[in-house]
Every structure is written in C-alpha cells, then in structure tokens.
Amino acid sequence: MVSLNINPVVCRNNIAPPSQFLSHQFGAMAGHIGLVASEYCYKKDEEIFGEDEPAEYVYQVITGAVRSYKLLSDGRRQIGAFYLPGEVFALESSSAHRLAAETIVDTTVRLVKPSSLERLASLNVEIAHSLWAMTAFELEHAENHMLLLGRKSAMKRIANFLLEMDARLASAGVMTLPMCRRDIGDYLGLTLETVSRALSQLEAQGVLGFSGARQNRATESPVSAKD
Amino acid sequence: MVSLNINPVVCRNNIAPPSQFLSHQFGAMAGHIGLVASEYCYKKDEEIFGEDEPAEYVYQVITGAVRSYKLLSDGRRQIGAFYLPGEVFALESSSAHRLAAETIVDTTVRLVKPSSLERLASLNVEIAHSLWAMTAFELEHAENHMLLLGRKSAMKRIANFLLEMDARLASAGVMTLPMCRRDIGDYLGLTLETVSRALSQLEAQGVLGFSGARQNRATESPVSAKD
DNA sequence: CGTAGAATTGAACACTCTCAATTAGCGTGG
DNA sequence: CCACGCTAATTGAGAGTGTTCAATTCTACG
C-alpha cells in the first residue's frame, strides 16, 4: 500500500472516468423487489473466483480493491482490470468467468445472482440495456488497454495508469494506490522493476511525490499524457 | 494477399472459433419485419467510419475483410480486430464508434440501423440478450488479446494469430490471409519486420508453407501453441 | 528491535525495433 | 509478350528499450 500525491494540475486529463452512472444503476437494481443482494468480506489476496469457473455471482466492490487476471502456463500474469469501490465486476452474459479475480486488500463486496439480473432484464428493457452498456464499457476499457499494451512505451503506460487511477480514486491531488508494483506491472505488461524505475524518474522530475512509503511531496509541472 | 498452407494436424487448437451462432442470429434478425437491412460495397483500403464518429450503422461482412483500429498521435496504430465474412462489427451500446474501421480488400457489407436493433431488442428479450452476448464475445476476444499483447513473445503472438485465423477461415489446411504484414504487426503489437521474420522461421522449421506469393507446401510437425 | 516482504537500484543481457538494402510479385503499358 | 515500375515482403546489421538477475534499502509489523 503506497500513498501517492499528485498535483491537481497534473491530473487534468482526457481519460474518461468510470461510469458511476452504471454503478449507481446497479445499486438501484439491487433495491428492486426480489433481487437478492448480500454482502461478503474477503481478506487481502484472497481468490474470489478462478478462470473458467461457473459464474455464480455478479459483484460490486463496496470497500477495498480487486484485480482480475489471466495466467500463462509459465506463471506470467496479465491483469485485465482493477475494480475499486462502487465498481461492478464479473458481469458475464454467459455462464462462466473469463478471468480470475482476487482481492488486493481486505475487501467487502455486494453479491447478486446473475439469474436475478436476467429476470429483471427480461421484465425491464432499461435494465437489459444497462447490463449491455456495462459490458460495452468494459470492452471500451479493454480496447484502450490493447492500444496501451501494443503500442505505448513504458513511461507512457505508467503515465496513463496514474491518470486512470487518479480519475478513479483521487481526492485533493492525493491518491492511495492499493496495488503493489508487481500488480501494476502485470496490468501494464511490464516488470515490477520497470514500474519502479519509471515512478522514480517521475519523482525525480518533480511530477509526483510519495507519502506513506518514502517521503515526498506533490509538485506542479503541467504534464500531458496525451496518447 | 498471401495464401498460406498449414497442415491440418498443426491446426487443431484450443482457440475458440467465432460465434457463428451469433452471426446467424444477426442474419435472422435482419429478416425480421421492419428491420431495414441494405448492402454496400467498399473498395480495398476504404474507410468505413472513423474513431469517435456517430454510430449510424451496424455492419455484417458479407465478402471481404475489415480491420478496426485506434491511432496514436505519432501515427502508430493498434488494430483491435479483424472481421471476416459472416462476422458483425460496429455494434455499440452507445451512440459512437470507439474504433475506426477500414476495408482490407474489396468488401461487401450488410447494414442495419442501430435504432432498428434497439427497437427489436425492446420487443424481444432473446434479441436483447443476443446483442449483449455479441458485445460480451468481443470483450472476451479483447481480454485474450490483452494477455497476448502484454505477456507473449513475438513468436507466440504469431502462432496465436495463425491459429486464430485458421479457426476462422481455413478449409482443408489452407487459408488465404487477406491482410498484409503491417496489418498483422499492428494487430499483434509488433513491427512488420518481426512478423516477416517469425513467418520465415516457421517456414524454415517446416511448420507452414506459402502459396501464391513465394512457393511452398504444407508440412506436418505437430505444433502446440498453448499459451 | 528484529524479521519479512516490498521497493529501489545497478549492471549485463536479450528481444524487438529501426534503418537500410535487396528481392519478389504484380499490374500497366509499350 | 516483355519491360518497367510500384508495392509488399524479406533479410541484414546495429541500436535501444525493457528484462533479468542480483544486491541493497526501506517499511510495516510482530
């Protein structure tokens, strides 16, 4: 767990924030008659479900953070997404999960049965469209991420990551990243050493500062992470 | 345009074929009362729509091939997907295209207005679920592709690509790839030179052969592209 | 205070990219 | 029908970015 200060000026960016609209709709859905929503607490680094497991639940993060990922036979890992408070994951239109999911820190989730959602969707066109839109939103994220993984330099990837996270969990120019360097590397297609070096370089350039681990401070070079 | 022979033995793989089921459903939808479906022909390398353009149509490839892509400001390109006969693209749940699309060769497409689909979806739950499932299928592809782009070597990417294409357009151990080396590179996050070298190496190893351009022949080393 | 895990930093290496030259295939027009 | 020219593909050599392996430092936590 590392806290990180980023100057607000640095953080104005062109990365779309997550659709809180959809998350709110999900919360609203959970209030519908007959939709069973329970809560569950996981410890840090606990598996929520494995790759290709049957999809028993759809999840919404209440507190904490989650990573979804795929593994290669040699143990290399690609993290597909991080899920932060309010965000929904494991929403499948089919019956199995395509990625595994683990908690990054102690995490509380809200659980809903897919069958409940499907029933609601069959009764209410708006809900059906919302489910579709949530999947489309994940697809959009994946498409942006393919561009990052296929065509951007290590430093661009890091900058992109910081701006993405800033848009999702920053307040007052400070954000606390729940994930470790290895997680960031596995999300960005880099090694943890490369991530560390890039962050050190940004700190040396005065673009950001750390608090919590390593002392630091925010600075204010206007940075553009266009592309 | 390059023809490519791959021995059938080589091609038994674990890559899921595209959901022809969904494509057929799309075709069926086009037969519904009131669903306007027209056809249109594009020349090779013609733009169908640009990134962020309003989504006027949903498309199904009848003949030919299409690439969807995003561009970086320095001109680097990431191809998100190739679309082959029968396959549907540009199905958005929102009002804009997230990637641009161009033809790779002369191409005929079937066009449907999104509003028609939405209307059908509002009347028929099955259709609504199909649209969602088609987006989920694209998401699954993108997730697999993120793993490829983030964590696989050049040779693994090429092998993966060949197996993917084989599953989609091969017959009798031969397939004709409509796209050039640069397209393949931009799809796999590689340069065209790296693609060429990898293909040459596979040919030298007797894994595949070319016909059309460069003479050749298929061979039969059993190859596993696991991961 | 001592230990364990995470992060940082360094140095050498490897894989892929870049730049460049050559070759092959194909369409066009003489 | 052949020569020409254009584009795509191949191949080579060198450079660069990120990885790998290793040592050290830092922080949290018991």
Coordinates of C-alpha atoms in Angstrom, one line a residue, chain A residues 48-123:
Chain A
I48 CA -12.9 -14.6 -5.3
F49 CA -13.2 -17.0 -8.3
G50 CA -11.0 -18.7 -10.7
E51 CA -10.7 -18.5 -14.5
D52 CA -13.4 -20.5 -16.3
E53 CA -15.3 -21.1 -13.1
P54 CA -19.1 -21.0 -13.4
A55 CA -20.4 -17.5 -12.8
E56 CA -22.4 -17.8 -9.6
Y57 CA -22.4 -14.1 -8.7
V58 CA -22.0 -10.7 -10.0
Y59 CA -20.0 -8.4 -7.7
Q60 CA -19.9 -4.8 -6.7
V61 CA -17.0 -3.6 -4.7
I62 CA -18.1 -1.8 -1.5
T63 CA -14.7 -1.2 0.1
G64 CA -11.3 -2.4 -0.9
A65 CA -9.9 -3.4 -4.4
V66 CA -10.0 -6.3 -6.8
R67 CA -7.8 -7.5 -9.7
S68 CA -9.0 -9.7 -12.5
Y69 CA -6.4 -11.6 -14.4
K70 CA -5.4 -14.4 -16.7
L71 CA -2.4 -16.7 -16.3
L72 CA 0.0 -18.2 -18.7
S73 CA 1.3 -21.7 -18.1
D74 CA 4.8 -20.3 -17.2
G75 CA 3.2 -18.3 -14.5
R76 CA 3.2 -14.9 -16.2
R77 CA 0.1 -12.9 -15.5
Q78 CA -1.9 -10.3 -17.3
I79 CA -4.2 -8.2 -15.1
G80 CA -7.2 -7.2 -17.2
A81 CA -8.7 -4.6 -14.8
F82 CA -8.7 -3.3 -11.3
Y83 CA -12.0 -2.7 -9.6
L84 CA -12.4 0.0 -7.0
P85 CA -15.3 0.9 -4.6
G86 CA -18.6 1.3 -6.5
E87 CA -17.4 -0.7 -9.5
V88 CA -19.0 -3.8 -10.8
F89 CA -17.2 -6.9 -12.0
A90 CA -17.8 -10.5 -13.1
L91 CA -20.9 -9.5 -15.1
E92 CA -21.0 -12.1 -17.8
S93 CA -23.6 -12.7 -20.5
S94 CA -22.6 -16.4 -20.5
S95 CA -22.3 -18.8 -17.6
A96 CA -18.6 -18.8 -16.9
H97 CA -16.0 -16.2 -15.7
R98 CA -13.4 -15.5 -18.3
L99 CA -10.8 -14.1 -15.9
A100 CA -10.0 -15.0 -12.3
A101 CA -10.5 -12.4 -9.6
E102 CA -8.6 -11.8 -6.3
T103 CA -8.7 -9.1 -3.7
I104 CA -5.8 -6.8 -3.4
V105 CA -6.6 -5.6 0.1
D106 CA -9.3 -6.6 2.6
T107 CA -12.5 -6.1 0.6
T108 CA -16.2 -6.1 1.1
V109 CA -18.4 -6.9 -1.9
R110 CA -22.1 -6.9 -2.7
L111 CA -23.3 -10.1 -4.4
V112 CA -26.1 -10.6 -6.8
K113 CA -27.1 -13.7 -8.6
P114 CA -26.9 -13.4 -12.4
S115 CA -30.3 -15.2 -12.7
S116 CA -31.9 -12.4 -10.7
L117 CA -30.4 -9.8 -13.1
E118 CA -31.6 -11.8 -16.1
R119 CA -35.1 -12.0 -14.7
L120 CA -35.1 -8.2 -14.1
A121 CA -33.7 -7.6 -17.6
S122 CA -36.4 -9.7 -19.1
L123 CA -39.0 -7.5 -17.4

